[in-house]
Tab-separated table of N, CA and C in Angstrom:
chain	number	residue	atom	x	y	z
A	1	MET	N	79.029	-14.678	-118.432
A	1	MET	CA	78.225	-15.875	-118.499
A	1	MET	C	79.079	-17.087	-118.858
A	2	ASN	N	79.962	-16.928	-119.874
A	2	ASN	CA	80.827	-18.041	-120.264
A	2	ASN	C	81.758	-18.449	-119.127
A	3	MET	N	82.218	-17.464	-118.362
A	3	MET	CA	83.104	-17.760	-117.240
A	3	MET	C	82.367	-18.592	-116.194
A	4	LEU	N	81.116	-18.303	-115.935
A	4	LEU	CA	80.317	-19.059	-114.975
A	4	LEU	C	80.155	-20.503	-115.430
A	5	ILE	N	79.943	-20.707	-116.702
A	5	ILE	CA	79.817	-22.067	-117.247
A	5	ILE	C	81.133	-22.817	-117.103
A	6	LEU	N	82.240	-22.150	-117.404
A	6	LEU	CA	83.558	-22.783	-117.270
A	6	LEU	C	83.848	-23.173	-115.816
A	7	ILE	N	83.522	-22.288	-114.890
A	7	ILE	CA	83.744	-22.583	-113.474
A	7	ILE	C	82.882	-23.761	-113.045
A	8	THR	N	81.649	-23.790	-113.478
A	8	THR	CA	80.748	-24.902	-113.139
A	8	THR	C	81.273	-26.214	-113.700
A	9	LEU	N	81.704	-26.211	-114.950
A	9	LEU	CA	82.245	-27.427	-115.562
A	9	LEU	C	83.514	-27.885	-114.851
A	10	PHE	N	84.366	-26.941	-114.488
A	10	PHE	CA	85.581	-27.283	-113.766
A	10	PHE	C	85.259	-27.901	-112.403
A	11	SER	N	84.276	-27.325	-111.715
A	11	SER	CA	83.864	-27.859	-110.405
A	11	SER	C	83.324	-29.271	-110.538
A	12	LEU	N	82.522	-29.511	-111.564
A	12	LEU	CA	81.983	-30.854	-111.786
A	12	LEU	C	83.085	-31.851	-112.113
A	13	ALA	N	84.049	-31.438	-112.908
A	13	ALA	CA	85.166	-32.322	-113.252
A	13	ALA	C	85.995	-32.641	-112.012
A	14	ALA	N	86.241	-31.646	-111.178
A	14	ALA	CA	87.003	-31.873	-109.946
A	14	ALA	C	86.256	-32.823	-109.019
A	15	ALA	N	84.949	-32.676	-108.928
A	15	ALA	CA	84.146	-33.570	-108.094
A	15	ALA	C	84.196	-34.999	-108.629
A	16	ALA	N	84.148	-35.156	-109.930
A	16	ALA	CA	84.210	-36.497	-110.537
A	16	ALA	C	85.548	-37.169	-110.254
A	17	VAL	N	86.623	-36.412	-110.351
A	17	VAL	CA	87.952	-36.957	-110.061
A	17	VAL	C	88.039	-37.357	-108.598
A	18	SER	N	87.501	-36.547	-107.726
A	18	SER	CA	87.517	-36.843	-106.298
A	18	SER	C	86.744	-38.122	-105.987
A	19	VAL	N	85.585	-38.283	-106.582
A	19	VAL	CA	84.780	-39.495	-106.380
A	19	VAL	C	85.511	-40.712	-106.933
A	20	ALA	N	86.120	-40.575	-108.092
A	20	ALA	CA	86.860	-41.696	-108.682
A	20	ALA	C	88.014	-42.113	-107.775
A	21	TYR	N	88.706	-41.156	-107.191
A	21	TYR	CA	89.806	-41.467	-106.284
A	21	TYR	C	89.291	-42.176	-105.034
A	22	ALA	N	88.175	-41.705	-104.500
A	22	ALA	CA	87.588	-42.343	-103.314
A	22	ALA	C	87.203	-43.786	-103.607
A	23	VAL	N	86.606	-44.028	-104.752
A	23	VAL	CA	86.229	-45.392	-105.130
A	23	VAL	C	87.472	-46.271	-105.266
A	24	THR	N	88.518	-45.740	-105.862
A	24	THR	CA	89.770	-46.494	-106.005
A	24	THR	C	90.331	-46.871	-104.645
A	25	LEU	N	90.345	-45.912	-103.706
A	25	LEU	CA	90.849	-46.208	-102.369
A	25	LEU	C	89.985	-47.243	-101.659
A	26	ARG	N	88.669	-47.155	-101.812
A	26	ARG	CA	87.794	-48.154	-101.192
A	26	ARG	C	88.110	-49.549	-101.701
A	27	ARG	N	88.251	-49.670	-102.997
A	27	ARG	CA	88.548	-50.990	-103.572
A	27	ARG	C	89.918	-51.486	-103.127
A	28	ARG	N	90.854	-50.577	-103.037
A	28	ARG	CA	92.228	-50.953	-102.724
A	28	ARG	C	92.405	-51.364	-101.267
A	29	TYR	N	91.744	-50.674	-100.350
A	29	TYR	CA	92.046	-50.868	-98.943
A	29	TYR	C	90.975	-51.584	-98.132
A	30	HIS	N	89.825	-51.798	-98.657
A	30	HIS	CA	88.770	-52.381	-97.832
A	30	HIS	C	88.298	-53.725	-98.351
A	31	LYS	N	89.236	-54.539	-98.757
A	31	LYS	CA	88.899	-55.891	-99.181
A	31	LYS	C	88.865	-56.828	-97.990
A	32	SER	N	89.737	-56.607	-97.035
A	32	SER	CA	89.798	-57.471	-95.860
A	32	SER	C	90.502	-56.741	-94.730
A	33	VAL	N	90.559	-57.403	-93.599
A	33	VAL	CA	91.251	-56.841	-92.452
A	33	VAL	C	92.728	-56.717	-92.796
A	34	PRO	N	93.363	-55.582	-92.514
A	34	PRO	CA	94.797	-55.488	-92.758
A	34	PRO	C	95.515	-56.650	-92.077
A	35	PRO	N	96.522	-57.237	-92.713
A	35	PRO	CA	97.090	-58.504	-92.269
A	35	PRO	C	97.569	-58.536	-90.832
A	36	ASN	N	98.161	-57.477	-90.358
A	36	ASN	CA	98.695	-57.494	-89.001
A	36	ASN	C	97.684	-57.058	-87.951
A	37	LEU	N	96.425	-56.839	-88.354
A	37	LEU	CA	95.413	-56.448	-87.381
A	37	LEU	C	94.549	-57.616	-86.933
A	38	VAL	N	94.787	-58.787	-87.454
A	38	VAL	CA	94.053	-59.957	-87.004
A	38	VAL	C	94.772	-60.452	-85.765
A	39	ILE	N	94.297	-59.988	-84.625
A	39	ILE	CA	94.972	-60.230	-83.359
A	39	ILE	C	94.076	-61.089	-82.481
A	40	ALA	N	94.636	-62.084	-81.866
A	40	ALA	CA	93.871	-62.922	-80.944
A	40	ALA	C	93.467	-62.089	-79.740
A	41	PRO	N	92.235	-62.268	-79.265
A	41	PRO	CA	91.786	-61.483	-78.116
A	41	PRO	C	92.580	-61.836	-76.860
A	42	THR	N	92.809	-60.843	-76.034
A	42	THR	CA	93.500	-61.064	-74.778
A	42	THR	C	92.479	-61.228	-73.664
A	43	ASP	N	92.913	-61.703	-72.524
A	43	ASP	CA	91.999	-61.912	-71.404
A	43	ASP	C	91.394	-60.617	-70.899
A	44	ASN	N	92.170	-59.532	-70.937
A	44	ASN	CA	91.659	-58.280	-70.398
A	44	ASN	C	90.912	-57.429	-71.425
A	45	GLU	N	90.846	-57.884	-72.660
A	45	GLU	CA	90.128	-57.132	-73.692
A	45	GLU	C	88.651	-57.512	-73.622
A	46	ASP	N	87.789	-56.507	-73.559
A	46	ASP	CA	86.384	-56.871	-73.448
A	46	ASP	C	85.817	-57.299	-74.789
A	47	ASP	N	84.866	-58.184	-74.719
A	47	ASP	CA	84.334	-58.870	-75.886
A	47	ASP	C	83.629	-57.926	-76.857
A	48	ILE	N	82.863	-56.985	-76.342
A	48	ILE	CA	82.104	-56.094	-77.234
A	48	ILE	C	83.053	-55.216	-78.041
A	49	THR	N	84.059	-54.652	-77.402
A	49	THR	CA	85.011	-53.808	-78.135
A	49	THR	C	85.717	-54.621	-79.208
A	50	ARG	N	86.133	-55.835	-78.894
A	50	ARG	CA	86.805	-56.694	-79.868
A	50	ARG	C	85.871	-57.006	-81.037
A	51	LYS	N	84.616	-57.326	-80.744
A	51	LYS	CA	83.654	-57.633	-81.813
A	51	LYS	C	83.432	-56.423	-82.714
A	52	VAL	N	83.284	-55.256	-82.103
A	52	VAL	CA	83.063	-54.040	-82.900
A	52	VAL	C	84.285	-53.742	-83.748
A	53	ASP	N	85.462	-53.882	-83.161
A	53	ASP	CA	86.699	-53.625	-83.884
A	53	ASP	C	86.796	-54.533	-85.113
A	54	GLU	N	86.564	-55.812	-84.932
A	54	GLU	CA	86.600	-56.759	-86.057
A	54	GLU	C	85.525	-56.430	-87.078
A	55	TRP	N	84.322	-56.112	-86.608
A	55	TRP	CA	83.209	-55.822	-87.509
A	55	TRP	C	83.496	-54.587	-88.348
A	56	MET	N	84.066	-53.560	-87.714
A	56	MET	CA	84.350	-52.334	-88.467
A	56	MET	C	85.354	-52.593	-89.575
A	57	TRP	N	86.369	-53.418	-89.318
A	57	TRP	CA	87.378	-53.688	-90.346
A	57	TRP	C	86.849	-54.573	-91.458
A	58	THR	N	85.993	-55.511	-91.142
A	58	THR	CA	85.575	-56.471	-92.159
A	58	THR	C	84.279	-56.087	-92.866
A	59	THR	N	83.443	-55.279	-92.236
A	59	THR	CA	82.118	-54.999	-92.777
A	59	THR	C	81.970	-53.613	-93.355
A	60	MET	N	82.506	-52.633	-92.664
A	60	MET	CA	82.276	-51.250	-93.065
A	60	MET	C	83.083	-50.894	-94.301
A	61	SER	N	82.495	-50.050	-95.118
A	61	SER	CA	83.302	-49.408	-96.158
A	61	SER	C	83.963	-48.219	-95.471
A	62	ILE	N	84.389	-47.247	-96.193
A	62	ILE	CA	85.043	-46.106	-95.566
A	62	ILE	C	84.056	-45.434	-94.609
A	63	PRO	N	84.369	-45.388	-93.309
A	63	PRO	CA	83.380	-44.915	-92.346
A	63	PRO	C	83.345	-43.407	-92.095
A	64	CYS	N	83.869	-42.598	-92.998
A	64	CYS	CA	83.841	-41.163	-92.731
A	64	CYS	C	82.564	-40.496	-93.234
A	65	ASP	N	81.662	-41.278	-93.790
A	65	ASP	CA	80.439	-40.683	-94.318
A	65	ASP	C	79.273	-40.774	-93.343
A	66	ASN	N	79.574	-40.884	-92.053
A	66	ASN	CA	78.568	-40.981	-90.994
A	66	ASN	C	77.700	-42.225	-91.118
A	67	SER	N	78.217	-43.268	-91.770
A	67	SER	CA	77.445	-44.493	-91.911
A	67	SER	C	77.546	-45.381	-90.676
A	68	ILE	N	78.432	-45.060	-89.753
A	68	ILE	CA	78.525	-45.817	-88.515
A	68	ILE	C	77.513	-45.244	-87.540
A	69	THR	N	76.553	-46.060	-87.189
A	69	THR	CA	75.547	-45.659	-86.219
A	69	THR	C	75.481	-46.711	-85.126
A	70	LEU	N	74.909	-46.336	-84.012
A	70	LEU	CA	74.738	-47.262	-82.908
A	70	LEU	C	73.906	-48.468	-83.342
A	71	ASP	N	72.832	-48.210	-84.078
A	71	ASP	CA	71.969	-49.298	-84.559
A	71	ASP	C	72.724	-50.235	-85.499
A	72	ARG	N	73.487	-49.676	-86.390
A	72	ARG	CA	74.201	-50.492	-87.371
A	72	ARG	C	75.252	-51.385	-86.704
A	73	ILE	N	75.961	-50.841	-85.733
A	73	ILE	CA	76.957	-51.642	-85.025
A	73	ILE	C	76.281	-52.727	-84.197
A	74	ALA	N	75.226	-52.369	-83.481
A	74	ALA	CA	74.516	-53.360	-82.661
A	74	ALA	C	74.021	-54.512	-83.531
A	75	ASP	N	73.420	-54.192	-84.676
A	75	ASP	CA	72.973	-55.244	-85.603
A	75	ASP	C	74.158	-56.055	-86.117
A	76	GLY	N	75.247	-55.383	-86.422
A	76	GLY	CA	76.422	-56.040	-86.989
A	76	GLY	C	77.080	-57.037	-86.054
A	77	ILE	N	77.051	-56.749	-84.756
A	77	ILE	CA	77.693	-57.675	-83.816
A	77	ILE	C	76.684	-58.547	-83.083
A	78	GLY	N	75.401	-58.344	-83.393
A	78	GLY	CA	74.371	-59.239	-82.875
A	78	GLY	C	73.920	-58.976	-81.449
A	79	ILE	N	73.869	-57.708	-81.048
A	79	ILE	CA	73.312	-57.396	-79.734
A	79	ILE	C	72.261	-56.304	-79.897
A	80	GLU	N	71.483	-56.092	-78.851
A	80	GLU	CA	70.465	-55.045	-78.882
A	80	GLU	C	71.118	-53.666	-78.784
A	81	ARG	N	70.466	-52.708	-79.417
A	81	ARG	CA	70.965	-51.330	-79.393
A	81	ARG	C	71.104	-50.829	-77.963
A	82	THR	N	70.110	-51.104	-77.125
A	82	THR	CA	70.145	-50.633	-75.741
A	82	THR	C	71.288	-51.274	-74.955
A	83	ALA	N	71.587	-52.538	-75.258
A	83	ALA	CA	72.699	-53.207	-74.573
A	83	ALA	C	74.026	-52.539	-74.944
A	84	LEU	N	74.185	-52.186	-76.219
A	84	LEU	CA	75.398	-51.502	-76.651
A	84	LEU	C	75.488	-50.116	-76.023
A	85	GLN	N	74.364	-49.425	-75.987
A	85	GLN	CA	74.339	-48.088	-75.400
A	85	GLN	C	74.664	-48.147	-73.901
A	86	ASP	N	74.083	-49.114	-73.188
A	86	ASP	CA	74.378	-49.280	-71.763
A	86	ASP	C	75.852	-49.605	-71.543
A	87	TYR	N	76.387	-50.468	-72.396
A	87	TYR	CA	77.804	-50.835	-72.305
A	87	TYR	C	78.687	-49.592	-72.439
A	88	LEU	N	78.395	-48.755	-73.425
A	88	LEU	CA	79.207	-47.554	-73.643
A	88	LEU	C	79.141	-46.611	-72.445
A	89	GLN	N	77.942	-46.407	-71.936
A	89	GLN	CA	77.781	-45.468	-70.832
A	89	GLN	C	78.345	-46.014	-69.522
A	90	ASN	N	78.050	-47.275	-69.215
A	90	ASN	CA	78.394	-47.812	-67.901
A	90	ASN	C	79.784	-48.443	-67.823
A	91	GLN	N	80.238	-49.078	-68.897
A	91	GLN	CA	81.529	-49.758	-68.864
A	91	GLN	C	82.659	-48.891	-69.426
A	92	GLN	N	82.414	-48.249	-70.541
A	92	GLN	CA	83.453	-47.451	-71.183
A	92	GLN	C	83.453	-45.993	-70.730
A	93	HIS	N	82.343	-45.522	-70.185
A	93	HIS	CA	82.194	-44.126	-69.758
A	93	HIS	C	82.498	-43.177	-70.914
A	94	LEU	N	82.003	-43.539	-72.083
A	94	LEU	CA	82.228	-42.748	-73.288
A	94	LEU	C	80.914	-42.511	-74.017
A	95	THR	N	80.880	-41.411	-74.756
A	95	THR	CA	79.776	-41.216	-75.689
A	95	THR	C	80.045	-42.089	-76.912
A	96	PHE	N	79.038	-42.308	-77.711
A	96	PHE	CA	79.202	-43.117	-78.911
A	96	PHE	C	80.256	-42.500	-79.829
A	97	LYS	N	80.195	-41.200	-80.010
A	97	LYS	CA	81.142	-40.508	-80.885
A	97	LYS	C	82.578	-40.646	-80.367
A	98	ALA	N	82.782	-40.491	-79.071
A	98	ALA	CA	84.121	-40.628	-78.490
A	98	ALA	C	84.626	-42.060	-78.618
A	99	TRP	N	83.746	-43.006	-78.468
A	99	TRP	CA	84.115	-44.416	-78.573
A	99	TRP	C	84.577	-44.751	-79.986
A	100	ILE	N	83.808	-44.321	-80.991
A	100	ILE	CA	84.179	-44.561	-82.384
A	100	ILE	C	85.503	-43.864	-82.698
A	101	SER	N	85.676	-42.665	-82.182
A	101	SER	CA	86.927	-41.942	-82.400
A	101	SER	C	88.108	-42.709	-81.812
A	102	THR	N	87.926	-43.299	-80.644
A	102	THR	CA	88.975	-44.099	-80.009
A	102	THR	C	89.336	-45.305	-80.866
A	103	ILE	N	88.331	-45.977	-81.404
A	103	ILE	CA	88.583	-47.142	-82.259
A	103	ILE	C	89.309	-46.717	-83.527
A	104	ARG	N	88.865	-45.627	-84.143
A	104	ARG	CA	89.510	-45.148	-85.370
A	104	ARG	C	90.973	-44.788	-85.145
A	105	ILE	N	91.258	-44.063	-84.074
A	105	ILE	CA	92.630	-43.622	-83.858
A	105	ILE	C	93.515	-44.808	-83.471
A	106	SER	N	92.945	-45.816	-82.822
A	106	SER	CA	93.704	-47.042	-82.543
A	106	SER	C	94.064	-47.751	-83.837
A	107	HIS	N	93.140	-47.761	-84.786
A	107	HIS	CA	93.436	-48.338	-86.100
A	107	HIS	C	94.557	-47.573	-86.789
A	108	CYS	N	94.525	-46.252	-86.669
A	108	CYS	CA	95.593	-45.441	-87.270
A	108	CYS	C	96.949	-45.858	-86.718
A	109	LYS	N	97.035	-46.005	-85.410
A	109	LYS	CA	98.299	-46.379	-84.786
A	109	LYS	C	98.740	-47.767	-85.253
A	110	GLU	N	97.806	-48.708	-85.330
A	110	GLU	CA	98.143	-50.055	-85.797
A	110	GLU	C	98.684	-50.017	-87.226
A	111	LEU	N	98.055	-49.233	-88.083
A	111	LEU	CA	98.519	-49.137	-89.466
A	111	LEU	C	99.881	-48.455	-89.553
A	112	LEU	N	100.097	-47.453	-88.722
A	112	LEU	CA	101.415	-46.813	-88.693
A	112	LEU	C	102.475	-47.812	-88.226
A	113	ASP	N	102.116	-48.647	-87.257
A	113	ASP	CA	103.046	-49.644	-86.717
A	113	ASP	C	103.357	-50.762	-87.703
A	114	THR	N	102.392	-51.125	-88.536
A	114	THR	CA	102.514	-52.378	-89.280
A	114	THR	C	102.536	-52.257	-90.794
A	115	THR	N	102.358	-51.053	-91.336
A	115	THR	CA	102.293	-50.923	-92.794
A	115	THR	C	103.161	-49.765	-93.277
A	116	ASP	N	103.279	-49.666	-94.581
A	116	ASP	CA	103.997	-48.558	-95.205
A	116	ASP	C	103.055	-47.590	-95.912
A	117	TYR	N	101.779	-47.608	-95.564
A	117	TYR	CA	100.836	-46.686	-96.179
A	117	TYR	C	101.214	-45.247	-95.841
A	118	THR	N	100.842	-44.324	-96.714
A	118	THR	CA	101.079	-42.908	-96.428
A	118	THR	C	100.102	-42.455	-95.350
A	119	LEU	N	100.402	-41.321	-94.742
A	119	LEU	CA	99.507	-40.785	-93.719
A	119	LEU	C	98.130	-40.471	-94.294
A	120	SER	N	98.086	-39.972	-95.511
A	120	SER	CA	96.792	-39.673	-96.142
A	120	SER	C	95.985	-40.944	-96.366
A	121	GLU	N	96.648	-42.003	-96.813
A	121	GLU	CA	95.950	-43.273	-97.018
A	121	GLU	C	95.417	-43.811	-95.694
A	122	ILE	N	96.219	-43.750	-94.656
A	122	ILE	CA	95.784	-44.227	-93.345
A	122	ILE	C	94.627	-43.385	-92.836
A	123	SER	N	94.713	-42.105	-93.019
A	123	SER	CA	93.640	-41.210	-92.606
A	123	SER	C	92.323	-41.618	-93.256
A	124	TYR	N	92.357	-41.827	-94.537
A	124	TYR	CA	91.157	-42.207	-95.273
A	124	TYR	C	90.681	-43.603	-94.866
A	125	MET	N	91.605	-44.537	-94.730
A	125	MET	CA	91.262	-45.913	-94.377
A	125	MET	C	90.582	-45.999	-93.011
A	126	CYS	N	90.927	-45.103	-92.122
A	126	CYS	CA	90.391	-45.144	-90.769
A	126	CYS	C	89.168	-44.250	-90.588
A	127	GLY	N	88.695	-43.679	-91.666
A	127	GLY	CA	87.431	-42.959	-91.600
A	127	GLY	C	87.514	-41.482	-91.330
A	128	TYR	N	88.681	-40.902	-91.458
A	128	TYR	CA	88.791	-39.462	-91.273
A	128	TYR	C	88.569	-38.768	-92.614
A	129	ALA	N	87.915	-37.635	-92.557
A	129	ALA	CA	87.611	-36.886	-93.781
A	129	ALA	C	88.872	-36.331	-94.429
A	130	ASP	N	89.891	-36.057	-93.601
A	130	ASP	CA	91.137	-35.517	-94.135
A	130	ASP	C	92.271	-35.763	-93.143
A	131	LEU	N	93.489	-35.540	-93.599
A	131	LEU	CA	94.671	-35.778	-92.780
A	131	LEU	C	94.735	-34.869	-91.553
A	132	PRO	N	94.406	-33.570	-91.664
A	132	PRO	CA	94.466	-32.737	-90.455
A	132	PRO	C	93.541	-33.235	-89.335
A	133	SER	N	92.379	-33.772	-89.686
A	133	SER	CA	91.471	-34.306	-88.660
A	133	SER	C	92.107	-35.480	-87.939
A	134	MET	N	92.719	-36.392	-88.711
A	134	MET	CA	93.377	-37.535	-88.104
A	134	MET	C	94.563	-37.080	-87.251
A	135	SER	N	95.361	-36.157	-87.762
A	135	SER	CA	96.539	-35.684	-87.031
A	135	SER	C	96.152	-35.071	-85.692
A	136	LYS	N	95.101	-34.295	-85.694
A	136	LYS	CA	94.639	-33.653	-84.459
A	136	LYS	C	94.185	-34.707	-83.445
A	137	ALA	N	93.409	-35.687	-83.905
A	137	ALA	CA	92.939	-36.751	-83.012
A	137	ALA	C	94.104	-37.602	-82.509
A	138	PHE	N	95.045	-37.903	-83.389
A	138	PHE	CA	96.203	-38.720	-83.018
A	138	PHE	C	97.039	-37.997	-81.966
A	139	LYS	N	97.285	-36.724	-82.178
A	139	LYS	CA	98.091	-35.955	-81.233
A	139	LYS	C	97.391	-35.851	-79.885
A	140	ARG	N	96.075	-35.685	-79.903
A	140	ARG	CA	95.310	-35.612	-78.657
A	140	ARG	C	95.417	-36.936	-77.888
A	141	ARG	N	95.406	-38.051	-78.610
A	141	ARG	CA	95.437	-39.372	-77.963
A	141	ARG	C	96.844	-39.812	-77.562
A	142	TYR	N	97.843	-39.604	-78.437
A	142	TYR	CA	99.174	-40.145	-78.207
A	142	TYR	C	100.245	-39.101	-77.890
A	143	GLY	N	99.889	-37.824	-77.911
A	143	GLY	CA	100.823	-36.790	-77.506
A	143	GLY	C	101.827	-36.369	-78.560
A	144	MET	N	101.698	-36.878	-79.771
A	144	MET	CA	102.577	-36.462	-80.873
A	144	MET	C	101.833	-36.646	-82.186
A	145	SER	N	102.305	-35.969	-83.203
A	145	SER	CA	101.662	-36.083	-84.512
A	145	SER	C	101.957	-37.459	-85.111
A	146	PRO	N	101.120	-37.935	-86.025
A	146	PRO	CA	101.387	-39.225	-86.654
A	146	PRO	C	102.702	-39.241	-87.434
A	147	SER	N	103.066	-38.137	-88.044
A	147	SER	CA	104.330	-38.112	-88.788
A	147	SER	C	105.516	-38.232	-87.833
A	148	ARG	N	105.438	-37.584	-86.702
A	148	ARG	CA	106.510	-37.697	-85.703
A	148	ARG	C	106.564	-39.125	-85.148
A	149	TYR	N	105.398	-39.703	-84.899
A	149	TYR	CA	105.338	-41.081	-84.408
A	149	TYR	C	105.983	-42.032	-85.419
A	150	LYS	N	105.668	-41.844	-86.696
A	150	LYS	CA	106.242	-42.686	-87.754
A	150	LYS	C	107.767	-42.531	-87.802
A	151	LYS	N	108.275	-41.307	-87.631
A	151	LYS	CA	109.716	-41.082	-87.618
A	151	LYS	C	110.373	-41.797	-86.440
A	152	HIS	N	109.705	-41.773	-85.278
A	152	HIS	CA	110.234	-42.494	-84.119
A	152	HIS	C	110.287	-43.986	-84.392
A	153	LEU	N	109.268	-44.522	-85.049
A	153	LEU	CA	109.262	-45.947	-85.396
A	153	LEU	C	110.432	-46.279	-86.317
A	154	GLU	N	110.648	-45.440	-87.311
A	154	GLU	CA	111.745	-45.665	-88.256
A	154	GLU	C	113.104	-45.573	-87.567
A	155	MET	N	113.262	-44.619	-86.664
A	155	MET	CA	114.530	-44.492	-85.943
A	155	MET	C	114.757	-45.700	-85.033
A	156	ASP	N	113.698	-46.178	-84.378
A	156	ASP	CA	113.820	-47.365	-83.532
A	156	ASP	C	114.209	-48.581	-84.363
A	157	PHE	N	113.618	-48.688	-85.558
A	157	PHE	CA	113.926	-49.811	-86.427
A	157	PHE	C	115.394	-49.780	-86.866
A	158	VAL	N	115.865	-48.593	-87.258
A	158	VAL	CA	117.262	-48.449	-87.702
A	158	VAL	C	118.218	-48.752	-86.555
A	159	SER	N	117.940	-48.235	-85.361
A	159	SER	CA	118.835	-48.450	-84.226
A	159	SER	C	118.825	-49.921	-83.786
A	160	SER	N	117.686	-50.606	-83.895
A	160	SER	CA	117.643	-52.023	-83.504
A	160	SER	C	118.321	-52.900	-84.542
A	161	SER	N	118.311	-52.504	-85.803
A	161	SER	CA	118.970	-53.316	-86.831
A	161	SER	C	120.484	-53.097	-86.843
A	162	ASP	N	120.957	-52.015	-86.236
A	162	ASP	CA	122.395	-51.759	-86.149
A	162	ASP	C	123.076	-52.629	-85.104
A	163	LYS	N	122.301	-53.158	-84.186
A	163	LYS	CA	122.885	-53.944	-83.085
A	163	LYS	C	123.281	-55.319	-83.498
C-alpha cells in the first residue's frame, strides 16, 4: 500500500515538473514571431497560406494540443470556414491535417536555418509532441533528419567563412 502511494506521489510530481517546463517554454518562445521569420510576401506566395502562417506564429500558443482547428484559423484570418476548406481542397489539394503539418515542418526548417535553438526546443515550438515526431515529419519532407540538416548548415557556414 505504501509503495502505491509513493508511486502515485512520484507520478504527480513528475507531471507537475512537466507542466512547469511546458509553461516556461511557452513564455520563452511564444512572445512574438521569431525575428528571421518576418518575411515579405512574394508574388507567387498565395495570400491565405501567408495569412495563416503569420497568424499561427503571432496568435497561437503551442499548437500541439490540438487547438488548431479549421474554424479557429478561419476566424483568425477573417474568412469563412467553407472558403478555407474549399481553398485547401481545390487549391492546395491537401487535407487540413496535411496542410497544418506542412506549415509546421516549414517552421522547423526556418528555425533550423535562422536560430541556435536545440532540436527539442524547435520541435516543441512548432507544435510537435516530441522530437521523434518532428524528426519523422522532417525526414519525410526534406529527405534527411533535422540533426543531419543542421550539420550540413554548419559545414556550409564553416566552408563559406574559410573563403
